[in-house]
XYZ file of C-alpha atoms in Angstrom:
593
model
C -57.281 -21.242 -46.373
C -54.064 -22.501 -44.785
C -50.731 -22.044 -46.274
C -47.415 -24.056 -45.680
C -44.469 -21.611 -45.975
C -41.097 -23.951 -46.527
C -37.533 -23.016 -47.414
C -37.820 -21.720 -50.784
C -38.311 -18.079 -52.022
C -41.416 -16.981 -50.559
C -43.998 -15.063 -52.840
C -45.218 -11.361 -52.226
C -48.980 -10.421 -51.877
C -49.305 -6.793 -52.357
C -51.785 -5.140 -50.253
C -54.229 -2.343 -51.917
C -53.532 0.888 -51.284
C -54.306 4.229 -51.876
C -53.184 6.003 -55.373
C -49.602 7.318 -54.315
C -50.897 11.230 -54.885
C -53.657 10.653 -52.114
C -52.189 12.903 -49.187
C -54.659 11.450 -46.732
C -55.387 8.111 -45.259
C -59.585 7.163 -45.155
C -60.220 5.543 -41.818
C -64.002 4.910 -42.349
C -65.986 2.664 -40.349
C -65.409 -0.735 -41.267
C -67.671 -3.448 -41.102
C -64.582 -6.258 -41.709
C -61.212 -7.741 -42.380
C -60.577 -10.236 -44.903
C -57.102 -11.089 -44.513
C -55.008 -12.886 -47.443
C -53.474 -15.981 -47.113
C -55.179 -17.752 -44.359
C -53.553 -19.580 -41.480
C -49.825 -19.779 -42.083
C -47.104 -22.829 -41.263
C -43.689 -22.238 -41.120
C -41.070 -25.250 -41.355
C -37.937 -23.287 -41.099
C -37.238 -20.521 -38.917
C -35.959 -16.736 -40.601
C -38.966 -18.187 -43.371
C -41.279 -14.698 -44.188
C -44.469 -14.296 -45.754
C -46.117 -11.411 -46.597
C -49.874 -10.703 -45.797
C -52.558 -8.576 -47.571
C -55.595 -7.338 -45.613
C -58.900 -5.612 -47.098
C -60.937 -3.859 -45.367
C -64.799 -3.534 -46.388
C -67.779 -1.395 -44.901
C -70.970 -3.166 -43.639
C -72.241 -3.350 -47.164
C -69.349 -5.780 -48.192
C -67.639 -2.941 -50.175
C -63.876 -2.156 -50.247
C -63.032 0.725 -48.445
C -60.025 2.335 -50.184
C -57.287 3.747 -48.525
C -58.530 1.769 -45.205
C -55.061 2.271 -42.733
C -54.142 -1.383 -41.173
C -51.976 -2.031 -38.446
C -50.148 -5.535 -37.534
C -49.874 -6.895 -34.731
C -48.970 -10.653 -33.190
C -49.822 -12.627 -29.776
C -46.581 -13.395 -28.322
C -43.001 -12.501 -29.193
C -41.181 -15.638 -29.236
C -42.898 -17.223 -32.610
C -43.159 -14.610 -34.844
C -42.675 -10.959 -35.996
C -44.700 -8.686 -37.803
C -44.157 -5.558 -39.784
C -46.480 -2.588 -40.657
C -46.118 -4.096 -44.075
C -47.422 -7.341 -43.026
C -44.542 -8.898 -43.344
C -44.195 -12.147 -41.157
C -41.196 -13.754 -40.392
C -40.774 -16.718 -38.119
C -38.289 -16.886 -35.160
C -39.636 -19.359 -32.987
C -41.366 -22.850 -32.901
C -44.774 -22.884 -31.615
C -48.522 -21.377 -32.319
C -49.479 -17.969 -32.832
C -52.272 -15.143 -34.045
C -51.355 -12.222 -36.623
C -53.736 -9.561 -36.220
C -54.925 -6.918 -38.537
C -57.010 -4.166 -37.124
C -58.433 -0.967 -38.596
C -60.721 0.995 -36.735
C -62.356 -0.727 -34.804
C -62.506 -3.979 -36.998
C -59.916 -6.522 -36.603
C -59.418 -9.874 -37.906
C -56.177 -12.501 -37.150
C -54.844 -15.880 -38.394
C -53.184 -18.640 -36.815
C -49.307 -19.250 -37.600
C -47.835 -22.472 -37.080
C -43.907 -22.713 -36.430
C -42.172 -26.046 -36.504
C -39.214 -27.041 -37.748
C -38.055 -29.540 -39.430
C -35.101 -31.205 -39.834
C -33.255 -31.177 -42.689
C -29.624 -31.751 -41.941
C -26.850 -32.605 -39.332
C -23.911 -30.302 -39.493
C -20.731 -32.423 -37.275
C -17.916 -30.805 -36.182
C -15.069 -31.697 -34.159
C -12.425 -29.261 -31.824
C -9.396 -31.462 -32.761
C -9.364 -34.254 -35.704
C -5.949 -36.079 -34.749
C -5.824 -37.431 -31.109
C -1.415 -38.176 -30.268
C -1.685 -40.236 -27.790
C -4.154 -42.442 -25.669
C -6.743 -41.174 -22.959
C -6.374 -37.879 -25.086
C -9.805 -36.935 -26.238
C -11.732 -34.571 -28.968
C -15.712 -33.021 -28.607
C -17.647 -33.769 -31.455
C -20.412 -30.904 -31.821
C -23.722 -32.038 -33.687
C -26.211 -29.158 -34.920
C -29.986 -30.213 -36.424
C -30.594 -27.973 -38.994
C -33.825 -26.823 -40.792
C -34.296 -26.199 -44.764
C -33.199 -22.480 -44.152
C -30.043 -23.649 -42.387
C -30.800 -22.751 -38.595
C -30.268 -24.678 -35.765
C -32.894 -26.621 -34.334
C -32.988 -26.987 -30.246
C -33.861 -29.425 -28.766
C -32.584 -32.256 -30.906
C -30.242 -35.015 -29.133
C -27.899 -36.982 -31.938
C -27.211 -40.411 -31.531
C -23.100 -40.920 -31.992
C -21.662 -43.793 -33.037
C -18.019 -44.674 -34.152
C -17.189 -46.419 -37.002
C -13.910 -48.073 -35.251
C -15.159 -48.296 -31.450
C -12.426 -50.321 -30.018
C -9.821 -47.650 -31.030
C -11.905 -44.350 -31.266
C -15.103 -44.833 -28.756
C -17.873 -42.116 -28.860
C -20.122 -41.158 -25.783
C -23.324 -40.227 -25.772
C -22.239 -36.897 -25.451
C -19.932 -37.118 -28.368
C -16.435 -37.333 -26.948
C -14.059 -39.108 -28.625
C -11.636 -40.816 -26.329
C -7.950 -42.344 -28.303
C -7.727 -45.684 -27.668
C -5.859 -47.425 -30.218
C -4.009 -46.350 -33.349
C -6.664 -45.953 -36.225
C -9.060 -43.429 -37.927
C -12.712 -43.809 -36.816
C -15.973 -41.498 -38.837
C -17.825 -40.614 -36.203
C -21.537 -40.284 -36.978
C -24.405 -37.995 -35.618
C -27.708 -39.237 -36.376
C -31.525 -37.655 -35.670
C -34.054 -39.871 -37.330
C -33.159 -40.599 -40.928
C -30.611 -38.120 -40.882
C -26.918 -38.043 -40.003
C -23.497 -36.344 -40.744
C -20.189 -37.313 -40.441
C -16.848 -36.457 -39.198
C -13.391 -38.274 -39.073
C -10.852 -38.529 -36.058
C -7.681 -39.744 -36.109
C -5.215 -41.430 -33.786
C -1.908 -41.357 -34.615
C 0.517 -42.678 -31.725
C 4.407 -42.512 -32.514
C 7.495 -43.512 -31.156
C 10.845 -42.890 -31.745
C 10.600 -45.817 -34.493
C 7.430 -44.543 -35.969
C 3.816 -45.886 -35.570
C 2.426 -48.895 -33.329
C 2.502 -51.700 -35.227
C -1.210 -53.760 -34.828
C -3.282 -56.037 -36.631
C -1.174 -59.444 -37.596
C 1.762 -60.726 -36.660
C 5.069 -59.801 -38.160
C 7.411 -63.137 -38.107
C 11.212 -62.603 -37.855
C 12.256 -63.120 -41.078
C 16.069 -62.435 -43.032
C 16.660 -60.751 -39.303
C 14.227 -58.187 -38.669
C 10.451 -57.839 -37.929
C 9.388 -54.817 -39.136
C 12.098 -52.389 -37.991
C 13.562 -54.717 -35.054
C 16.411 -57.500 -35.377
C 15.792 -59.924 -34.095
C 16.079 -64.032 -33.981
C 13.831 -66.467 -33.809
C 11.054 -64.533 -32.043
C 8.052 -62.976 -33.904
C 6.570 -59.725 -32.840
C 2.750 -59.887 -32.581
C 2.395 -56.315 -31.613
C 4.069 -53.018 -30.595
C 2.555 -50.017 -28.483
C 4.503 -46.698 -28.531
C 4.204 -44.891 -25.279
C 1.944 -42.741 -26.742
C -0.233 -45.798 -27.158
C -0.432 -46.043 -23.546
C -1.259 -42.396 -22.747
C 2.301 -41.348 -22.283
C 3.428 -37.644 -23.473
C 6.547 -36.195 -23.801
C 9.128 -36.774 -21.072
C 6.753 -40.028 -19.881
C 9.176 -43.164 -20.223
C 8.564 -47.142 -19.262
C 9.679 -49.182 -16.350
C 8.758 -52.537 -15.164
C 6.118 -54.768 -16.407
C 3.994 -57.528 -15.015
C 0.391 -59.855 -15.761
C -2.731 -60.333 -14.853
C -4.718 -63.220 -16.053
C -8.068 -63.014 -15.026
C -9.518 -66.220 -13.812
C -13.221 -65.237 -14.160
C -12.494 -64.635 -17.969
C -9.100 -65.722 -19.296
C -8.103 -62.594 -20.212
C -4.726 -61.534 -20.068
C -3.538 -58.328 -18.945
C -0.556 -56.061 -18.942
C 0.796 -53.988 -16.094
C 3.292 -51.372 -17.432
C 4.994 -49.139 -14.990
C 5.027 -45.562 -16.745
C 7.289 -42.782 -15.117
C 4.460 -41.129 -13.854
C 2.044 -44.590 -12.734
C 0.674 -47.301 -14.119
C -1.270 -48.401 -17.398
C -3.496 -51.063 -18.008
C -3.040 -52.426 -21.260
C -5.670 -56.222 -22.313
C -3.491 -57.847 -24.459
C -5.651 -61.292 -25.068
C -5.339 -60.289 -28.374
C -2.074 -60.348 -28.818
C -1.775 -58.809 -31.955
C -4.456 -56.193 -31.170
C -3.607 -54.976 -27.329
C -6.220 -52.566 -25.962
C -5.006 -49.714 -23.727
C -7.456 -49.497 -21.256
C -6.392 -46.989 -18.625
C -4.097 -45.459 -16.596
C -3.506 -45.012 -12.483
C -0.978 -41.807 -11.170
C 1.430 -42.034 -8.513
C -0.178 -41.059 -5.338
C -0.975 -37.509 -4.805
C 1.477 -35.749 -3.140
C 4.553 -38.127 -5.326
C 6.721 -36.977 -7.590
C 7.269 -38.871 -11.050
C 10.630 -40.880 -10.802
C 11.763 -43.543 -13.265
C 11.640 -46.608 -10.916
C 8.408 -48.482 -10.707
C 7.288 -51.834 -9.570
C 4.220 -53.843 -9.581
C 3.094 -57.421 -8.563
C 0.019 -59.316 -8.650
C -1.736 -61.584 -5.833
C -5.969 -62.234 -5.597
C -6.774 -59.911 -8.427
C -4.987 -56.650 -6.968
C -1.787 -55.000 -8.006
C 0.861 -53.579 -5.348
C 2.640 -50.859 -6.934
C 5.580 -48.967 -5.371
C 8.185 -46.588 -6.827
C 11.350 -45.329 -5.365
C 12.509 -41.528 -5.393
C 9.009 -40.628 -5.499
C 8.460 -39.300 -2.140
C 5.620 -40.129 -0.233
C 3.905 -42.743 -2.543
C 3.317 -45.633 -0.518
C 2.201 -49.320 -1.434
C -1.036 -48.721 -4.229
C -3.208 -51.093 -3.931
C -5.609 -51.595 -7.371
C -8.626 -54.130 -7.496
C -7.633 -55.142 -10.893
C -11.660 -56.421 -11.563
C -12.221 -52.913 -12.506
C -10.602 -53.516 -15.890
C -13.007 -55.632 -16.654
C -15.384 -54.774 -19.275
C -14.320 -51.407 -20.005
C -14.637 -49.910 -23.847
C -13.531 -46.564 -22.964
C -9.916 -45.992 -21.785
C -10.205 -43.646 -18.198
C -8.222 -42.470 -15.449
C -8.228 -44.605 -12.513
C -7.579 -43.912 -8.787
C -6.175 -46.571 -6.341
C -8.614 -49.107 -4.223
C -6.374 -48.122 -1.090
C -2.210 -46.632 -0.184
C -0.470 -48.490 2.548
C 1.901 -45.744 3.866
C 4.017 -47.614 6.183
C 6.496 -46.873 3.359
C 6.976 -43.772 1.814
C 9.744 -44.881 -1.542
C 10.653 -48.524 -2.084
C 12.334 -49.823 -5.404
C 10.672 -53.496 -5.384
C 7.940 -54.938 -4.491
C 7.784 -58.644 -4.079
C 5.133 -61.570 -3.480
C 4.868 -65.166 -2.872
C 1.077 -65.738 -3.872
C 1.211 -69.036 -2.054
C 1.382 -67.091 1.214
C -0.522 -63.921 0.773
C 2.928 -61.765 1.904
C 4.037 -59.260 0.138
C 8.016 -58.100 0.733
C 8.607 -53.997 0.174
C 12.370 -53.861 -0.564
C 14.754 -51.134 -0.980
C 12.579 -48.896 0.830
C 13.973 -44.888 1.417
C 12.595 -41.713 2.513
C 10.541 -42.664 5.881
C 8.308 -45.013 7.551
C 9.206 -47.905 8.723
C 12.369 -49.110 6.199
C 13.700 -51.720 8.018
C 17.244 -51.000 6.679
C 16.122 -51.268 3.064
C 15.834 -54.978 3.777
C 12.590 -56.763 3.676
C 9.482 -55.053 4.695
C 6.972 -57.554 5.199
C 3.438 -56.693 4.463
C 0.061 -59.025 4.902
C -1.637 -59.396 2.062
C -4.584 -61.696 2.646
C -7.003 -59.103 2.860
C -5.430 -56.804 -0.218
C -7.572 -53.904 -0.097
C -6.102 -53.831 4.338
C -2.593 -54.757 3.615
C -1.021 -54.876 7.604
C 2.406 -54.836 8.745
C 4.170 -58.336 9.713
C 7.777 -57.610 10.057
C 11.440 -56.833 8.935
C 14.214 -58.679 8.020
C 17.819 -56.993 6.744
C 20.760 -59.352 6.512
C 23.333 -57.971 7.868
C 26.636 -57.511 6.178
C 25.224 -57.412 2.790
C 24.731 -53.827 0.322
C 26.164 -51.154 -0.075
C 25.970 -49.944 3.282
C 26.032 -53.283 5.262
C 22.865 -52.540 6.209
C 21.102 -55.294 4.491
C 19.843 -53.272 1.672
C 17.664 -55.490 -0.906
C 17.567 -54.618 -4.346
C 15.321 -57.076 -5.473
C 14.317 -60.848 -4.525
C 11.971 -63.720 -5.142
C 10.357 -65.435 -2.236
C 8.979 -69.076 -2.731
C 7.847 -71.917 -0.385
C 10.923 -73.433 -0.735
C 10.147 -77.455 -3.197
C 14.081 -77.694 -3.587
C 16.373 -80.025 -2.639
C 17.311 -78.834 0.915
C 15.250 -81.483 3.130
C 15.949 -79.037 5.701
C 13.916 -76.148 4.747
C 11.393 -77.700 2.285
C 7.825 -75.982 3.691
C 9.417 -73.459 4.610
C 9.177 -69.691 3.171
C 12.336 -68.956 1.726
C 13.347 -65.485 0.176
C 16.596 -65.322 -2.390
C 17.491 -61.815 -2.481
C 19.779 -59.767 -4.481
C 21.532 -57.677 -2.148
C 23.668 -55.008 -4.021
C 26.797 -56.884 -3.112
C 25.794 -60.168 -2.451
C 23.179 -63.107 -2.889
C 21.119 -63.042 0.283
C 19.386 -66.225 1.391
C 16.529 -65.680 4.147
C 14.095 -68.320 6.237
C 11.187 -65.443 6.632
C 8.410 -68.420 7.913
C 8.146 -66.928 11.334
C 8.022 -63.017 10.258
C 8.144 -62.002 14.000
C 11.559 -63.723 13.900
C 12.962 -64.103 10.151
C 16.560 -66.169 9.700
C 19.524 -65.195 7.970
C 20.318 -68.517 6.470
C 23.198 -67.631 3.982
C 24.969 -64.827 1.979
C 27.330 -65.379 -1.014
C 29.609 -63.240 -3.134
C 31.164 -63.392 -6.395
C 34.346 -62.302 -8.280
C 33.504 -58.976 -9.851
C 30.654 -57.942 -8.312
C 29.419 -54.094 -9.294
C 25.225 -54.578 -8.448
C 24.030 -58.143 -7.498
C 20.589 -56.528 -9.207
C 18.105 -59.356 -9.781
C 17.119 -62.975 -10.082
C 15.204 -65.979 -10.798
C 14.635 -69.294 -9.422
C 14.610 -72.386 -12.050
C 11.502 -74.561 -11.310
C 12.341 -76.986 -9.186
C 14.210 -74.317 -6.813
C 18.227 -75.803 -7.680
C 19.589 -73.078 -9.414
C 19.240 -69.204 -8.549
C 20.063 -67.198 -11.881
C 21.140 -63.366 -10.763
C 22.288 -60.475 -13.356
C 24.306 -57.996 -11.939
C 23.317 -54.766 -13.399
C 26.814 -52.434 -13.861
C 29.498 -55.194 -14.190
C 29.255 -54.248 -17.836
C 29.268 -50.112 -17.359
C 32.177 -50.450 -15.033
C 34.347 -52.588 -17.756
C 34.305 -55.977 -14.993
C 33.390 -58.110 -17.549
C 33.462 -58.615 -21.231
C 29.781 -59.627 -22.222
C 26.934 -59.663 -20.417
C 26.720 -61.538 -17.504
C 24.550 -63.888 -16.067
C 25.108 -66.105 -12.496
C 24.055 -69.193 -12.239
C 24.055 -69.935 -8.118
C 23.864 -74.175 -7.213
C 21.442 -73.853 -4.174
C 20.770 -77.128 -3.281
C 22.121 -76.138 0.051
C 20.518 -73.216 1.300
C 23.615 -73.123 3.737
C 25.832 -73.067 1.147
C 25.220 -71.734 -2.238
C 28.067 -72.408 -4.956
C 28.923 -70.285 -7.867
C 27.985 -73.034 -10.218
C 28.338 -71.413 -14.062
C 28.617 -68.029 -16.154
C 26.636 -66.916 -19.133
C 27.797 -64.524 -21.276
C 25.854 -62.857 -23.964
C 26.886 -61.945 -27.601
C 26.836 -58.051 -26.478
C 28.562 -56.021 -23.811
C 24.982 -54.508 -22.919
C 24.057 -54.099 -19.829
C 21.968 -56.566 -17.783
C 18.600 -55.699 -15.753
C 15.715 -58.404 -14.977
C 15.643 -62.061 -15.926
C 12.672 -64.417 -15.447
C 12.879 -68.136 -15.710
C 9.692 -70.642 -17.064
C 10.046 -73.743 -17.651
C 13.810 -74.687 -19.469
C 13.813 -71.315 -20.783
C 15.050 -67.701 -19.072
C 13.806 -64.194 -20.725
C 16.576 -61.493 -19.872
C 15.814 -58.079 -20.485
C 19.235 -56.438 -21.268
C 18.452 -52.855 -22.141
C 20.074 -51.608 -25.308
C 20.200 -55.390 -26.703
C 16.254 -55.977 -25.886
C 15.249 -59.223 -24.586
C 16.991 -62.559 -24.801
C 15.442 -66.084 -24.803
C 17.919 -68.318 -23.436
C 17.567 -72.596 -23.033
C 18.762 -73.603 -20.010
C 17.887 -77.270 -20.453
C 21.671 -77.605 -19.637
C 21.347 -75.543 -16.463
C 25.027 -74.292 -16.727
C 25.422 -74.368 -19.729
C 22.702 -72.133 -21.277
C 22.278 -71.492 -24.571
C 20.500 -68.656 -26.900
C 17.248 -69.499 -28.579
C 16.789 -65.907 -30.053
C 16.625 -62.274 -29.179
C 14.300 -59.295 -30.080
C 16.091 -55.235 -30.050
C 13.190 -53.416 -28.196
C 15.857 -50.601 -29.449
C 18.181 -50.839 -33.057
C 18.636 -47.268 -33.009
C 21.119 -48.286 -29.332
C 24.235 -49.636 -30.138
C 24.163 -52.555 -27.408
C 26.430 -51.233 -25.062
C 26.301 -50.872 -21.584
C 23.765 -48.097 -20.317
C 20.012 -48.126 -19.035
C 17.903 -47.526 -22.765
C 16.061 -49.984 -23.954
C 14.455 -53.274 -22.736
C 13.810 -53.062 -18.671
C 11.370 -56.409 -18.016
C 9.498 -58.756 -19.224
C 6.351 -60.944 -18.151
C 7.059 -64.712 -19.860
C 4.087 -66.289 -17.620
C 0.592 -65.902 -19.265
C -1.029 -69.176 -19.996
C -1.205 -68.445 -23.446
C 3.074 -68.497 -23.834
C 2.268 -64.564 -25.017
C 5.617 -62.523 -23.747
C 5.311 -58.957 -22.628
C 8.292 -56.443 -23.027
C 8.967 -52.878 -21.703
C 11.550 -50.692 -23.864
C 12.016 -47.336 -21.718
C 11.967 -44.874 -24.789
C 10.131 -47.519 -26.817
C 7.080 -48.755 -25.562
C 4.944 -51.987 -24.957
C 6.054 -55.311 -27.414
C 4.033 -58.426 -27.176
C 6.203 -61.262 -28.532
C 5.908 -64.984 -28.990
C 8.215 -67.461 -29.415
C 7.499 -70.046 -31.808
């Protein structure tokens, strides 16, 4: 007879025995065992049964007082006391034997368990900030509550766009949100919630749907006439304590349409798919190069699907150079590591391209290598995972030093109105102390076509050619710290001679905040001026712009000169979807209607 022992109180069958007064034990011979229940099975381990044996003498009569002894085949499926008390420990197949004298009899015991639950834990239920990640633990448990080896859960998330789960059941923070996370063998499963809560110093990310500008404010920003479709704290994009933002830039993919976000972070450079505008995804992150240290200026452009990253005060970091395919199809944020480092350069505050040509421009390069006065470090680009040196240009007599220093500049093949240089490849700089204008066609021999200064200079910082290459608008970046001027200031250069530019108009701004970079599409220009966030300006009337609206990237600033708040912005996605870095803030994606 076979027997299925499962977990529930097992019953107890008593053995015979002597009466308790006999002294002595009768070992006669014995002729067999009969041994009570038969076969056993086992669905649980730490299950016991207890087992009678009687022994009988060859005439098929009980032999009282008969001493048995247990034994068992192995010692991995079960134990066995002199009681006959079995207990399993082990899955698999096994023989309890009884023997007295020199009879013996055994039966087979069967231990497999059976599932009965999944017990889920987790080392850490709230994840603060993206990339961070938690271990989920699954244990398959029988009906007596041990663990069952052996058994591999399937994990799934209930919110895997913001809380993925691998296979092995690590939860990676991807988005703001609270995801169960479910463990599953067969039929069964358990569950366990993560969280990811990512705060700035105005609270949560905001996600999900648009919040218009309405009576003055979306959500906790003033603003005018610009609706916030999302906003990504820092710790949104993987950024701990001490990590602050720099400059931002896009990617559109052509293979797919999707739009993505570069965002300079103190210590490299995330990747952020914002297609969605009001649901960005944060989809990884790339460190300085190994041997850098973290430094607040960053700077990243785009040309044949790789970014060119530099950063300035960093030591030896190079030119990064990232194949930007590799976002791609990713549904798990990770840590990435740069497609190849052109060290020619060690620091350099801007980097610079003219897609049309395939050459990039290092400027305001420090620290060693080949710096060519700050100036213009021309770089190759055509191949962009082999970037190769093509020359320097520094116009003399300009910066700080006179040494031709370039802050920042655009370079174009020049459409304006100049006959004389149309076709050619023309680079506006802003050189500290002056607008530099240089013919860089011929890189083995670049041109120093013009330089121009203005009342009140402090930091000729940055600027932006309109469309049709006329007009050169430049911010200079500490006339407002240095009490020059009493608003913020933008110049708007005439350069329809590229001999000659004129000071053709001033815009000042509402606040005294400080100015940094201004980008021009169309008839409109978005300024990023820190503590006052970024400014949409029409400039239909060329010199005579005029505000559309504005979005504070940071209320809690009083819009006065300083460096908080809103450093760039990225106004050229096909879609018309505007990115925005706030240094303390984070990531805003913004629209204007």
């Amino acid at each position: 007879m076979r027997r299925l022992l499962t977990a529930v109180p097992c019953f107890l069958l008593a053995a015979c025995g002597g009466s308790p007064t006999t002294p002595d034990t009768i070992n006669p011979p014995s002729a067999g065992i009969v041994i009570t229940p038969g076969d056993l099975d086992f669905n649980a381990l730490g299950l016991t049964a207890t087992l009678s044996a009687v022994v009988r003498d060859a005439d098929g009569n009980v032999v009282p007082g008969a001493q048995v002894t247990w034994s068992r085949g192995t010692s991995t499926v079960v134990q066995v006391n002199n009681s006959g008390v079995v207990t399993a420990i082990g899955n698999g197949e096994d023989q309890v034997v009884a023997t007295s004298g020199s009879a013996s009899a055994s039966i087979t015991v069967r231990v497999q368990q059976v599932p009965a639950a999944v017990v889920v834990t987790v080392d850490r239920s709230t994840l603060n900030r993206a990339l961070e990640s938690a271990q989920v633990q699954a244990s398959v448990r029988d009906g007596n509550d041990r663990a069952i080896a052996g058994s591999t859960p399937t994990f799934t998330s209930s919110q895997p766009n913001a809380l993925p789960v691998s296979d092995a059941g690590v939860v990676t923070a991807s988005a703001q949100g609270t995801a169960t996370i479910t463990a599953s063998v067969g039929a069964l499963s358990g569950q366990v919630q993560v969280s990811a809560a990512f705060n700035g110093p105005l609270g949560p990310g905001i996600t999900g749907q648009a919040v218009p500008c309405v009576g003055g404010t979306a959500g906790p920003f003033p603003c005018s006439g610009i609706t916030l479709q999302s906003y990504l704290p820092i710790a949104a994009l993987g950024g701990g304590p001490g990590v602050d933002l720099n400059d931002v830039w896009g990617w559109t993919d052509a293979s797919t349409a999707r739009e993505y976000a570069l965002v300079g972070r103190r210590d490299g450079m995330a990747f952020v798919d914002v297609t969605d505008p009001v649901s960005p995804r944060f989809l990884g992150f790339l460190p300085i190069t190994a041997g850098a240290s973290p430094n607040v200026w960053h700077d990243v452009k785009v040309y044949a699907d790789h970014a060119f990253i530099v950063a300035d005060g960093a030591g030896p970091h190079g030119m990064q150079v990232f194949d930007l395919r590799q976002l791609r199809g990713l549904t798990t944020p990770r840590q990435f590591t740069p497609t190849a480092v052109y060290t020619q350069v060690r620091s350099a505050h801007n980097m610079v391209i003219n897609e049309a040509t395939g050459f990039g421009y290092i400027v305001g390069a420090s620290g060693g290598g080949t710096t060519c006065g700050g100036g213009l470090h021309m770089v190759n680009l055509q191949n962009p995972a082999a970037p190769t040196f093509a020359g320097c240009f520094s116009h003399s007599g300009t910066g700080r030093a006179g040494s031709g220093y370039t802050h920042d500049a655009q370079c174009v093949v020049y459409a304006g109105p100049d006959a004389a240089y149309q076709g050619h490849e023309i680079c506006f700089g802003s050189n500290e102390t002056a607008l530099s204008i240089a013919d860089v066609t011929s890189k083995g021999s670049p041109v120093a076509v013009a330089s121009a200064g203005y009342p009140a200079v402090s930091y000729t910082h940055q600027g932006w050619l309109t469309e049709d290459h006329r007009y050169f608008y430049v911010n200079d970046e500490l006339d407002e710290l240095n009490g020059l001027v009493p608003q913020t200031r933008t110049l708007i250069w005439d350069v329809q001679d590229l001999d000659d530019p004129v000071l053709a108009g001033i815009f000042l701004g509402p606040t005294t905040a400080s100015d940094h970079n201004n980008y021009i599409r169309g008839n409109r220009m978005y300024a990023s001026n820190y503590q006052f966030g970024v400014r949409v300006v029409n400039i239909t009337n060329r010199t005579s712009p005029v505000q559309l609206g504005f979005f504070d990237t940071s209320p809690q600033r009083p819009n006065i000169p300083g460096f908080d708040g809103s450093w760039s912005n990225y106004p050229f996605f096909p879609s018309g979807n505007i990115v925005v870095t706030s240094g303390d803030e984070g990531l805003f994606v913004l629209r204007v209607p």
